XYZ file of C-alpha atoms in Angstrom:
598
model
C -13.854 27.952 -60.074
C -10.456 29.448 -60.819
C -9.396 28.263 -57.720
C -10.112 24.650 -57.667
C -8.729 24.295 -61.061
C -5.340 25.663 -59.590
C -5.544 23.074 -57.151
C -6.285 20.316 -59.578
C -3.436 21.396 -61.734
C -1.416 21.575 -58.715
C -2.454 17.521 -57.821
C -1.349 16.854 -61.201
C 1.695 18.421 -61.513
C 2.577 16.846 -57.813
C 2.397 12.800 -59.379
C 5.274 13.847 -61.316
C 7.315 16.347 -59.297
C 7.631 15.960 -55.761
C 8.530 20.078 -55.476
C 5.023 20.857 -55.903
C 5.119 19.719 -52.513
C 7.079 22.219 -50.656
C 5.923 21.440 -46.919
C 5.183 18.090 -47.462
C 2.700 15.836 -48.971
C 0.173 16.106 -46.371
C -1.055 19.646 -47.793
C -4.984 20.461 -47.095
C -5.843 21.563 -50.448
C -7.884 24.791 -49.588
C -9.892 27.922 -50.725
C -10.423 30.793 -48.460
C -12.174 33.945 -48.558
C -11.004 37.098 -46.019
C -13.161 40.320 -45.893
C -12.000 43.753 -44.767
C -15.298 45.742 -44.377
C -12.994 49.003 -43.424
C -11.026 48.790 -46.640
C -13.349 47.274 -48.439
C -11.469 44.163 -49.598
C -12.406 40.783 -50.682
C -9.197 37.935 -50.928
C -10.051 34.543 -52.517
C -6.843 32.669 -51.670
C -6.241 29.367 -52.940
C -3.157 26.956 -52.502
C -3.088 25.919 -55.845
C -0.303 25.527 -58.552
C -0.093 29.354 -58.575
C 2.033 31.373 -61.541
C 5.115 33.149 -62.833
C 5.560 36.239 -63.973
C 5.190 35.028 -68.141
C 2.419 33.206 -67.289
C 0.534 36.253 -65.280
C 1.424 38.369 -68.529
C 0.347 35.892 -70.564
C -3.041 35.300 -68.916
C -4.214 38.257 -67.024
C -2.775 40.586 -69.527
C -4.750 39.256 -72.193
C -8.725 39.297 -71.787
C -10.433 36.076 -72.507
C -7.220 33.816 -73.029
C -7.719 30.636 -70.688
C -4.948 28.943 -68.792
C -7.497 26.315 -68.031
C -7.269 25.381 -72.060
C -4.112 25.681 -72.535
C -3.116 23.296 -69.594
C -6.054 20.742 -71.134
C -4.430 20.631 -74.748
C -1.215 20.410 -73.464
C -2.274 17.304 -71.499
C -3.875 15.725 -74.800
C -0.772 16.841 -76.522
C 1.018 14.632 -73.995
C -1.720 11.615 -74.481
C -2.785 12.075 -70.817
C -6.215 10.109 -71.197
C -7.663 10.766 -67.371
C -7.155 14.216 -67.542
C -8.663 16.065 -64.520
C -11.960 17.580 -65.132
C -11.158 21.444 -65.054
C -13.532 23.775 -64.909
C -12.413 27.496 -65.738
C -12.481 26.834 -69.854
C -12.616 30.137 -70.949
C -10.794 32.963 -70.185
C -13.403 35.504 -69.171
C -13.952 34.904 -66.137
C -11.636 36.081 -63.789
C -12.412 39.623 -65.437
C -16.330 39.347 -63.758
C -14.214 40.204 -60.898
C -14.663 43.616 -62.019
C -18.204 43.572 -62.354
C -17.884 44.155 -58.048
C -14.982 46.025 -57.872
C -13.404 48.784 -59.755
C -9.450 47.391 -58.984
C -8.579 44.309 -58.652
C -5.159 42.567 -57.084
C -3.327 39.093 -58.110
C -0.514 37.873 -55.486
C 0.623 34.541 -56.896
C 3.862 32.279 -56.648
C 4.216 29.048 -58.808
C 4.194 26.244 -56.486
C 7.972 24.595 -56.442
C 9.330 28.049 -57.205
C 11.790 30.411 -54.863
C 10.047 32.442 -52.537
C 11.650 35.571 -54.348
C 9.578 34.749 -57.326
C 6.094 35.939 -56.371
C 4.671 38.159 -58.138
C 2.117 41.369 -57.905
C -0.604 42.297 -60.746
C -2.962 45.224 -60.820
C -5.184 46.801 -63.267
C -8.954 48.919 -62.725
C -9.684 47.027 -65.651
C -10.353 49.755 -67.901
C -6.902 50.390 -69.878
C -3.556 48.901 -68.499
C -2.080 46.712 -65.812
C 1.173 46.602 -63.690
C 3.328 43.636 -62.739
C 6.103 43.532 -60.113
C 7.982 40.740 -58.568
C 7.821 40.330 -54.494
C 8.537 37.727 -51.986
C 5.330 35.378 -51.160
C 5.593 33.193 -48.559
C 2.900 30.773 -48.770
C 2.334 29.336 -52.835
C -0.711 29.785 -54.630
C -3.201 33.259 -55.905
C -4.659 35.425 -53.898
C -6.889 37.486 -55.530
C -7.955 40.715 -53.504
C -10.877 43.005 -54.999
C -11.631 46.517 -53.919
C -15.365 46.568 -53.873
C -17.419 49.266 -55.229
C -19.515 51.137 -52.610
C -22.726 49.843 -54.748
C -21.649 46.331 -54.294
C -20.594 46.160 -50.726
C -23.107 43.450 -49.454
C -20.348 41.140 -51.058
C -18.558 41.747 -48.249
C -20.990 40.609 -45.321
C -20.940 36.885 -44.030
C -24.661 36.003 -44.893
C -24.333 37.220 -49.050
C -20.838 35.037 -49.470
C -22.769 31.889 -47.554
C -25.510 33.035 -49.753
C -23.161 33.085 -53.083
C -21.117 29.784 -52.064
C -23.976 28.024 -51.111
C -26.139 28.755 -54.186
C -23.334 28.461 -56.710
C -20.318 26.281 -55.287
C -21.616 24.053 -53.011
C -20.386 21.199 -54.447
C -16.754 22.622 -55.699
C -14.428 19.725 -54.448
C -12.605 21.855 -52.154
C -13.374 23.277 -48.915
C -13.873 26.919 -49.243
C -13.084 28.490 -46.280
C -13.860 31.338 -43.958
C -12.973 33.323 -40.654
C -16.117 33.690 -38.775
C -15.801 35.965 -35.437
C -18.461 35.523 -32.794
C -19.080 36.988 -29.695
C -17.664 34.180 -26.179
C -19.961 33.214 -23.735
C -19.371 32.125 -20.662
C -20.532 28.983 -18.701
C -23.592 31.351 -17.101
C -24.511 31.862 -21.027
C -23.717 35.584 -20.527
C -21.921 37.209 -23.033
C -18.237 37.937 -22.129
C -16.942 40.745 -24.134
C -14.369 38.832 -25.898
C -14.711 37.634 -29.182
C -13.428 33.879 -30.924
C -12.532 33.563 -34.175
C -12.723 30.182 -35.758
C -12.769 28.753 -39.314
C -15.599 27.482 -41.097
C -16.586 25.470 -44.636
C -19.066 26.832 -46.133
C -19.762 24.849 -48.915
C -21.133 20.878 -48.339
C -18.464 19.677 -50.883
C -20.662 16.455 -51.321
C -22.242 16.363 -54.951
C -24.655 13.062 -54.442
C -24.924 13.040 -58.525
C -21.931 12.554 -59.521
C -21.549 9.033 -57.337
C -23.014 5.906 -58.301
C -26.794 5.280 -57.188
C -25.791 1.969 -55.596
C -23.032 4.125 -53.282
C -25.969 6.322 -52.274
C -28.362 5.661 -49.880
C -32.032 6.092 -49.277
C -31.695 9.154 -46.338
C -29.299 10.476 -48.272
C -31.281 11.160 -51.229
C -33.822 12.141 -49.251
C -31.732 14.419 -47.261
C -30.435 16.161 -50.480
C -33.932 16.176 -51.695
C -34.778 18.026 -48.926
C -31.932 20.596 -48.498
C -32.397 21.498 -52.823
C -36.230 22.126 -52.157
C -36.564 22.914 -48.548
C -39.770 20.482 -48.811
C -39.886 18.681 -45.671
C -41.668 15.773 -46.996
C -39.502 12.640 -49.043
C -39.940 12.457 -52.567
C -42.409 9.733 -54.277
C -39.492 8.803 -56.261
C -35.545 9.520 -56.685
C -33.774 8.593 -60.275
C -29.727 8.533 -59.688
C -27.925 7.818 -62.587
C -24.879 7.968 -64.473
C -24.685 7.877 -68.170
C -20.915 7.301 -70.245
C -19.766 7.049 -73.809
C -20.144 9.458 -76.585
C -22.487 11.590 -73.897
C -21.159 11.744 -70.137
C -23.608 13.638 -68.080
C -24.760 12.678 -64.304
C -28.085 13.798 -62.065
C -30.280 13.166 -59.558
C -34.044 14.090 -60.115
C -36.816 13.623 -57.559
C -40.696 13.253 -58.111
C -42.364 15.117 -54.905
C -44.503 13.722 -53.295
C -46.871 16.933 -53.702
C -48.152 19.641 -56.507
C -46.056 22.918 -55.789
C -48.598 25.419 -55.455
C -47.406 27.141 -58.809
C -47.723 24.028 -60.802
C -50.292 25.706 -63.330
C -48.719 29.071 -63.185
C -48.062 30.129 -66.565
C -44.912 32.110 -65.472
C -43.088 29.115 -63.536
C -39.965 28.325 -63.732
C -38.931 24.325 -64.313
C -36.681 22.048 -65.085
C -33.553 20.476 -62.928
C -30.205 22.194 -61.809
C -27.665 22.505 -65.032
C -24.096 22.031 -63.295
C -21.021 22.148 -65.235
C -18.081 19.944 -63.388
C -20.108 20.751 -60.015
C -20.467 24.821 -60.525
C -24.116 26.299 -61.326
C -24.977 27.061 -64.747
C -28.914 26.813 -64.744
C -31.051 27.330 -62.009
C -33.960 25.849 -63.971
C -32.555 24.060 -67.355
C -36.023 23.458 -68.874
C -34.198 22.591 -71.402
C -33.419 18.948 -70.322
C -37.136 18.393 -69.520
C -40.779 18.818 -71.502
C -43.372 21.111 -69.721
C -45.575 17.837 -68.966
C -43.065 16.678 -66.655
C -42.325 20.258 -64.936
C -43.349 18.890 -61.550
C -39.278 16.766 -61.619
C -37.390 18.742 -59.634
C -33.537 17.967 -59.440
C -29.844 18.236 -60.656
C -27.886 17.545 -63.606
C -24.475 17.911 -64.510
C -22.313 17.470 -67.732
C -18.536 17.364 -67.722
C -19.208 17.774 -71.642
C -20.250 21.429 -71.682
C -18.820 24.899 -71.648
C -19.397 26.484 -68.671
C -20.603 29.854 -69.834
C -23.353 28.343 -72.460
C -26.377 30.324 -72.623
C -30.158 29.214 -72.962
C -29.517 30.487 -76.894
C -27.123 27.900 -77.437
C -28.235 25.423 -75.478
C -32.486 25.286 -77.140
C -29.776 24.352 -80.824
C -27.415 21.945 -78.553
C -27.338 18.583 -79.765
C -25.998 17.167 -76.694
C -28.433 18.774 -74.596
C -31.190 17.029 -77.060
C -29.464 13.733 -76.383
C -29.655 14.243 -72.551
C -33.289 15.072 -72.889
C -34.407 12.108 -74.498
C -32.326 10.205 -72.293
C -33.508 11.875 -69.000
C -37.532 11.840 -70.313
C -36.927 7.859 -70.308
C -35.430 7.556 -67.653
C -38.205 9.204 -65.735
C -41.275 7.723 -67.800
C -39.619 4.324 -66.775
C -39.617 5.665 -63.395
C -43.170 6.376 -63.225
C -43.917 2.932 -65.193
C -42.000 1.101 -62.322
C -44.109 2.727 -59.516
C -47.250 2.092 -61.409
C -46.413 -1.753 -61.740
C -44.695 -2.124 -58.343
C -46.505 0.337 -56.102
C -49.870 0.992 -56.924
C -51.029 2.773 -53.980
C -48.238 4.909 -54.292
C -48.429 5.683 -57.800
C -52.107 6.000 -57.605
C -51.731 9.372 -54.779
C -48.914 10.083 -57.244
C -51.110 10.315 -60.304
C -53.748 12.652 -58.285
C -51.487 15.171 -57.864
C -49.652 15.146 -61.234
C -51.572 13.155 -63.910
C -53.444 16.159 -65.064
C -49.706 17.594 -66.310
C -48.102 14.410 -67.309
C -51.631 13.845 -69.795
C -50.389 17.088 -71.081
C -47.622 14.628 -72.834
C -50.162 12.687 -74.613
C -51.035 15.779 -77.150
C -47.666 17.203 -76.725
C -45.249 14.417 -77.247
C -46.253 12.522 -80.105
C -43.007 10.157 -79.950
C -43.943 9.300 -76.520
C -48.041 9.638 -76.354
C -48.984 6.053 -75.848
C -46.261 5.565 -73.541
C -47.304 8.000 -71.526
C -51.166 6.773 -71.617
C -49.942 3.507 -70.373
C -49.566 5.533 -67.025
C -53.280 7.303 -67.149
C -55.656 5.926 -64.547
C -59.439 6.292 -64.649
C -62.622 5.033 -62.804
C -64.865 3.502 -64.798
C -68.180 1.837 -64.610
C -66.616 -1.137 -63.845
C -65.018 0.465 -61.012
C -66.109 0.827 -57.363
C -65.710 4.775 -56.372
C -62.386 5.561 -55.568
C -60.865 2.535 -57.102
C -58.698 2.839 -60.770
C -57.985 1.284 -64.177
C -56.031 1.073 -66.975
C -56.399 1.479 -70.837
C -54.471 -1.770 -71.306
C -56.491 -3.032 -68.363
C -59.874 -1.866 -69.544
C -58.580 -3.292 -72.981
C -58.613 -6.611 -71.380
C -61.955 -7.129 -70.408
C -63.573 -5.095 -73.719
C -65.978 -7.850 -75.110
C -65.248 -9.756 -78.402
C -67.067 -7.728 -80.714
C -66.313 -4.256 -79.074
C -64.259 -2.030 -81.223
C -64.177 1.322 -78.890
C -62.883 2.528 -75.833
C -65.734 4.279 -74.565
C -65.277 7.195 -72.245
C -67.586 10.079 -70.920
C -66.264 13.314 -69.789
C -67.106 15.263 -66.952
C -66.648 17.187 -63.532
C -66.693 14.419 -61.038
C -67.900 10.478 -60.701
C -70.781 11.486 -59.060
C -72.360 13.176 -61.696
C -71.140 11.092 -64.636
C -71.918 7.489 -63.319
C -75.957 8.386 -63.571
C -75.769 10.495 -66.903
C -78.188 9.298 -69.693
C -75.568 9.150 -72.005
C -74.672 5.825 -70.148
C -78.012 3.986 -70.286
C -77.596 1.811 -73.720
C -73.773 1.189 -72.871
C -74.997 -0.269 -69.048
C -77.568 -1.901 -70.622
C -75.203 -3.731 -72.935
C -72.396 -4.095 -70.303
C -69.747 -2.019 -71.993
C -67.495 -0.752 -69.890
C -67.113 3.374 -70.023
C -64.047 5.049 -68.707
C -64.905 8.382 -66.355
C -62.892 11.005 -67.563
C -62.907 14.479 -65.086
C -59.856 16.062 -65.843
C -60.479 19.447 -68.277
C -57.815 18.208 -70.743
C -59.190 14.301 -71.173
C -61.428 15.036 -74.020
C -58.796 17.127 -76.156
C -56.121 14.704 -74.746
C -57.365 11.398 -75.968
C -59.183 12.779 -78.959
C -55.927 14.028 -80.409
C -54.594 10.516 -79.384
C -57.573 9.018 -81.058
C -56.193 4.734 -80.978
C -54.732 2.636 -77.982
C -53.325 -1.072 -78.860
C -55.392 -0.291 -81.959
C -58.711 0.063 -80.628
C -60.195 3.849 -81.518
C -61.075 6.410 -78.139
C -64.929 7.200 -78.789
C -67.005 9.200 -76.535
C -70.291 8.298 -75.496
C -71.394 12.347 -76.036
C -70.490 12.435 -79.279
C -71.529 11.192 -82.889
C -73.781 7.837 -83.302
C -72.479 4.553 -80.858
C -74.109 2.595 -83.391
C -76.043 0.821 -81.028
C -79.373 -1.154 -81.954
C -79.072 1.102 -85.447
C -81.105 -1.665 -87.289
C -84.225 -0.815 -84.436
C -83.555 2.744 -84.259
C -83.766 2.943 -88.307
C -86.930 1.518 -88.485
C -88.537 3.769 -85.685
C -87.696 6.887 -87.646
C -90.247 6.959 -89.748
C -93.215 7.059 -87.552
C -91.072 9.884 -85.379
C -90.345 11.435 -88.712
C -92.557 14.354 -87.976
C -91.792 14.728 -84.468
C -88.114 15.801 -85.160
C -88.958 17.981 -88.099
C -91.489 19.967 -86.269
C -88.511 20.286 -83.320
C -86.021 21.428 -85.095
C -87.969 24.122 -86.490
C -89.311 25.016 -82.778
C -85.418 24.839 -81.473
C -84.035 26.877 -84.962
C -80.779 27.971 -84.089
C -79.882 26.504 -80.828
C -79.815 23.224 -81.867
C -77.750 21.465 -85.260
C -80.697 18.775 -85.551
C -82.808 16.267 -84.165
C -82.880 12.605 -84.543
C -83.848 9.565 -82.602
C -81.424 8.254 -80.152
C -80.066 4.302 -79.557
C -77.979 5.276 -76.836
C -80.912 6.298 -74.297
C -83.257 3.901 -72.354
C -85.110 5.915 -69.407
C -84.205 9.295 -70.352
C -86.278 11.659 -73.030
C -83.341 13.127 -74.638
C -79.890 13.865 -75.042
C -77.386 16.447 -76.323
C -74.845 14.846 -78.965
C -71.848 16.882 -79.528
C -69.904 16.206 -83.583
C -66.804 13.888 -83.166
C -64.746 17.028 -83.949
C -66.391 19.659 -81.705
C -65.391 21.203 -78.047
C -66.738 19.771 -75.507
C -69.026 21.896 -72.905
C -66.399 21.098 -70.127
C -63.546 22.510 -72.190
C -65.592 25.316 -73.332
C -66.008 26.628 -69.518
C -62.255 26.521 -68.944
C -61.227 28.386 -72.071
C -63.786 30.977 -71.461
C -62.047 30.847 -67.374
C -59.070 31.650 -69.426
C -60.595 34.896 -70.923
C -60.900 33.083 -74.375
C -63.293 33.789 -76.937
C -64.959 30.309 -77.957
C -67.787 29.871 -80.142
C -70.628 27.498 -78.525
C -70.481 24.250 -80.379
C -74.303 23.054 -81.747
C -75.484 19.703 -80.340
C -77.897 17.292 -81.941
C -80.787 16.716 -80.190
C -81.198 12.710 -79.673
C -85.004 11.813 -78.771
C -86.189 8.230 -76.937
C -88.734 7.151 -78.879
C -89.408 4.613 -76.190
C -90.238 6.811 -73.436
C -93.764 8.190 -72.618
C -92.837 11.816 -73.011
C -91.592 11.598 -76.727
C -94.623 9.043 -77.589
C -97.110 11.599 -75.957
C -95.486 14.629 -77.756
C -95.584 12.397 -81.150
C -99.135 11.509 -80.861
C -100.811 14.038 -78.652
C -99.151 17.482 -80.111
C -98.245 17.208 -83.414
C -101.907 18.164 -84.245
C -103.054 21.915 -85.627
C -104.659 22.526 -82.320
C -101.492 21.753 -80.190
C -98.928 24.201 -82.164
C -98.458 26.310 -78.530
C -98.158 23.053 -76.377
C -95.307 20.918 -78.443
C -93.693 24.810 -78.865
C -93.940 24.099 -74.585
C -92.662 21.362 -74.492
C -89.978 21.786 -76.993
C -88.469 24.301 -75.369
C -88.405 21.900 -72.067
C -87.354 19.463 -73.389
C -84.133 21.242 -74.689
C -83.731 22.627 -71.393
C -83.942 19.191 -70.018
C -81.093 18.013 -72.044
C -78.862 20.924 -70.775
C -79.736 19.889 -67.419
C -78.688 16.154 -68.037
C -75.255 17.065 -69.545
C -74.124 19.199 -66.577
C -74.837 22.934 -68.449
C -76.853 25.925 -67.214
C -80.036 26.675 -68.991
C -80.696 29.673 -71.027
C -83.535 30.687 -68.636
C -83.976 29.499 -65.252
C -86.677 31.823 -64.130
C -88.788 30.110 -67.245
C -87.363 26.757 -66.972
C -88.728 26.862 -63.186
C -92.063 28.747 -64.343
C -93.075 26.134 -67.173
C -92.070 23.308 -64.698
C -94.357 24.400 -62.170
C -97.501 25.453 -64.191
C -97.682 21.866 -65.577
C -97.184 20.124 -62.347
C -100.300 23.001 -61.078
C -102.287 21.012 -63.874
C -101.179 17.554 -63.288
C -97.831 17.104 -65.525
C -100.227 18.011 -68.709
């Protein structure tokens, strides 16, 4: 980092003052890195703008004073308004050196200066420091650190690719390095001589900070690829390039697949956090909400200081800007897909929706944006196919005031539940809901383009209530005599106007678990108390009429206390739960069909 912003001050200094360019103005601008395993040596050389003695003094012989800062305010002082975009802005850096090595070596001459005027700084970092004046050839800083025996790896080809490839990739200069490999010869036999050639080892090409419209499609994808090592294109790519009172840049990608930790408590998220193109942030969740953790990608800001920590950044109110910013960008994103490529956005939503509903209860600012992009089947929907709330919306009839939805482990089982019998009978269209998070999800949400989320397993429908009211009477009985049979199990018993060929129902309260969310929490090792149902009876089927008018006499007490206990077991059966006893459940079944179903 250091280096680069020697060589930027050294392009600057050149517009003004042709001595900067001692050989000529075709200089490669250049860093270069030169082990010594045997001595145990690493030299960063750059051919930067380089120092004098005061300012080696000045800056290596005080801890944490930046040269980087001093040369920015200077340049403001002067009213320099494209300043270049330096990165070493703070002065500790350079002393990480000696977090490898326990001495460390500066050879630097200012660029435009004698030859004679180099000059030769050493400390072990602990206490003092020496400076000398010598003869340097070449201007620029090399910086040569004696590694510590524990840190030696530093010195082997495959950790500096490693380092430079993780951290300064996309540094503007080359950074450079001798590589030595063994000759072949035409036979493809190894020689016994060796050739030493240079090689960059950093790409130098930071896609993010260019305009989207001088990027191209492979490109992207090519990036996408080399950041993730996924060898499959993105669904989507977002380029973009924000300016004014918050400059920031990035490139974030929507995979085309679920990462296999995508529910792993413990994952990291959240794109790349560059500042002016070196690594901050590996995974700056920080600029993203855990519902869209599946956005993989880079970010960089010009704005901020390079050694920010997560601290400071959670209390940053530039990093809040970027967020909201970046969260729009990609909800538009996803919007755009949905509208323009449905097939695509429909194997998008399969492998993602379940976390992106996660923004419905989590970001209340955003939740009805982000149910917008929720697709469901629904009754009205062959298998496989999907649908809207604003298109469901559209075809709810004129009197309907509910979105009605049903939750549930799969289509298959929900599309013949009981609980959809009055609703089909009616033609109202019921969403199927089989993600573990729906019924929390869109209960918290609770209203859609005004029109309230009610499921068809809880509460009353208010269906046919004027009919159902004036049945209750002569089933009056019936449903006091069961709810002293069922006792605890059950919260009551009443008669039902959302059945028509079933015998009863489970009814959950409008502000209870569901059984579906139950089973996961208890997956999770939760303690969860079992929510009481209502029991809903049909008066119009034969069971419930022959149970009202057959058992309800003295001599019948043990029969209806039978078929109570069935019945309840039925219920459990029709909602997707286990029964209490199976063994009995199967028993009961079979002794009446041994006498003929009585």
């Amino acid at each position: 980092s250091n280096a680069s912003d020697a060589i930027d001050k050294a392009k600057y200094e050149g517009l003004t003052n042709s001595a900067i360019y001692e050989s000529g103005s075709d200089v490669v601008w250049k860093i270069k890195l030169t082990t010594d395993v045997d001595a145990k040596t690493l030299t960063l050389s750059d051919n930067g703008i380089g120092m004098s003695r005061d300012e080696v003094v000045e800056l290596l012989g005080t801890i944490a004073h930046s040269g980087t800062r001093e040369f920015m305010k200077k340049l403001t002082e002067n009213g320099a308004k494209d300043a270049a975009a330096l990165i070493g802005q703070f002065g500790v850096g350079f002393y990480s050196a000696f977090m490898v090595a326990d001495d460390v070596e500066v050879f630097t001459r200012k660029r435009g200066e004698p030859v004679n005027s180099g000059v030769h700084w050493r400390s072990d970092g602990k206490s003092s420091y020496s400076v000398e004046n010598i003869e340097k050839a070449n201007p620029g800083t090399d910086v040569v650190l004696h590694v510590r025996e524990d840190s030696s790896d530093i010195l082997q080809e495959w950790e500096l690719r490693r380092i430079v490839s993780q951290y300064s990739d996309y540094i503007e200069y080359p950074v450079a390095m001798d590589i030595t490999r063994d000759t072949t010869g035409e036979d493809g036999k190894p020689t016994g001589e060796k050739t030493t050639t240079e090689e960059t080892l950093n790409s130098m090409k930071a896609l993010w900070l260019k305009n989207s419209a001088e990027t191209t499609d492979d490109e992207r994808n090519k990036f996408y690829q080399h950041r993730t090592h996924d060898h499959s294109e993105p669904a989507k790519a977002i380029q973009f390039k924000t300016e004014g009172t918050s400059e920031f840049s990035g490139i974030l990608f929507i995979p085309t697949h679920a990462p296999f930790n995508l529910f792993h408590p413990d994952a990291e998220y959240g794109p790349t956090l560059y500042v002016k193109r070196v690594q901050i942030m590996e995974h700056c969740n920080e600029l993203l909400p855990q519902y869209l953790r599946f956005v993989v990608g880079v970010v960089e800001s010009s704005d901020l200081p390079l050694n920010i920590s997560r601290e400071i950044l959670q209390n940053n109110r530039q990093i809040s800007a970027m967020k909201k910013n970046i969260v729009k960008r990609v909800l538009d994103a996803l919007a755009d897909m949905q509208q323009n490529e449905p097939d695509k956005y429909k194997k998008l939503f399969n492998e993602f929706g379940k976390v992106l509903k996660e923004g419905i209860h989590y970001d209340y600012e955003r939740r009805e944006s982000i149910a917008k992009l929720a697709l469901f089947e629904s009754t009205a929907t062959k298998a496989g196919e999907t649908t809207t709330l604003e298109e469901y919306i559209s075809r709810m009839k004129s009197e309907q005031k509910d979105i009605y939805y049903l939750t549930g482990t799969s289509r298959a089982m929900l599309e013949n539940s009981p609980y959809l019998e009055s609703l089909k009978a009616k033609e109202l269209e019921v969403l199927f809901m089989t993600d573990e998070v729906d019924d929390l999800v869109f209960g918290a949400l609770g209203t859609f383009k005004e029109k309230n989320f009610k499921s068809v397993m809880r509460g009353d429908l208010e269906l046919d209530k004027e009919v159902t009211a004036k049945k209750a009477k002569n089933y009056e009985s019936l449903t006091i005599k069961l709810k002293e049979l069922l006792g605890d199990s059950i919260e009551g018993v009443r008669l039902t106007n959302r059945l028509k060929s079933s015998p009863a129902c489970l009814v959950l309260a409008d502000d209870a678990i569901n059984p579906q969310m139950e089973r996961m929490l208890r997956a999770m090792g939760q303690s969860v108390p079992t929510s009481k149902r209502t029991l809903e009876i049909n008066p119009d089927h034969a069971l419930i009429k022959y149970m009202n008018s057959e058992l309800l006499g003295e001599d019948s007490k043990k029969g209806i206390s039978k078929y109570a206990s069935l019945l309840y077991d039925m219920a459990l059966l029709l909602e997707g739960e286990r029964v209490n006893d199976p063994a009995k459940f199967v028993n009961e079944i079979s002794a009446m069909l041994a006498k003929g179903g009585k």
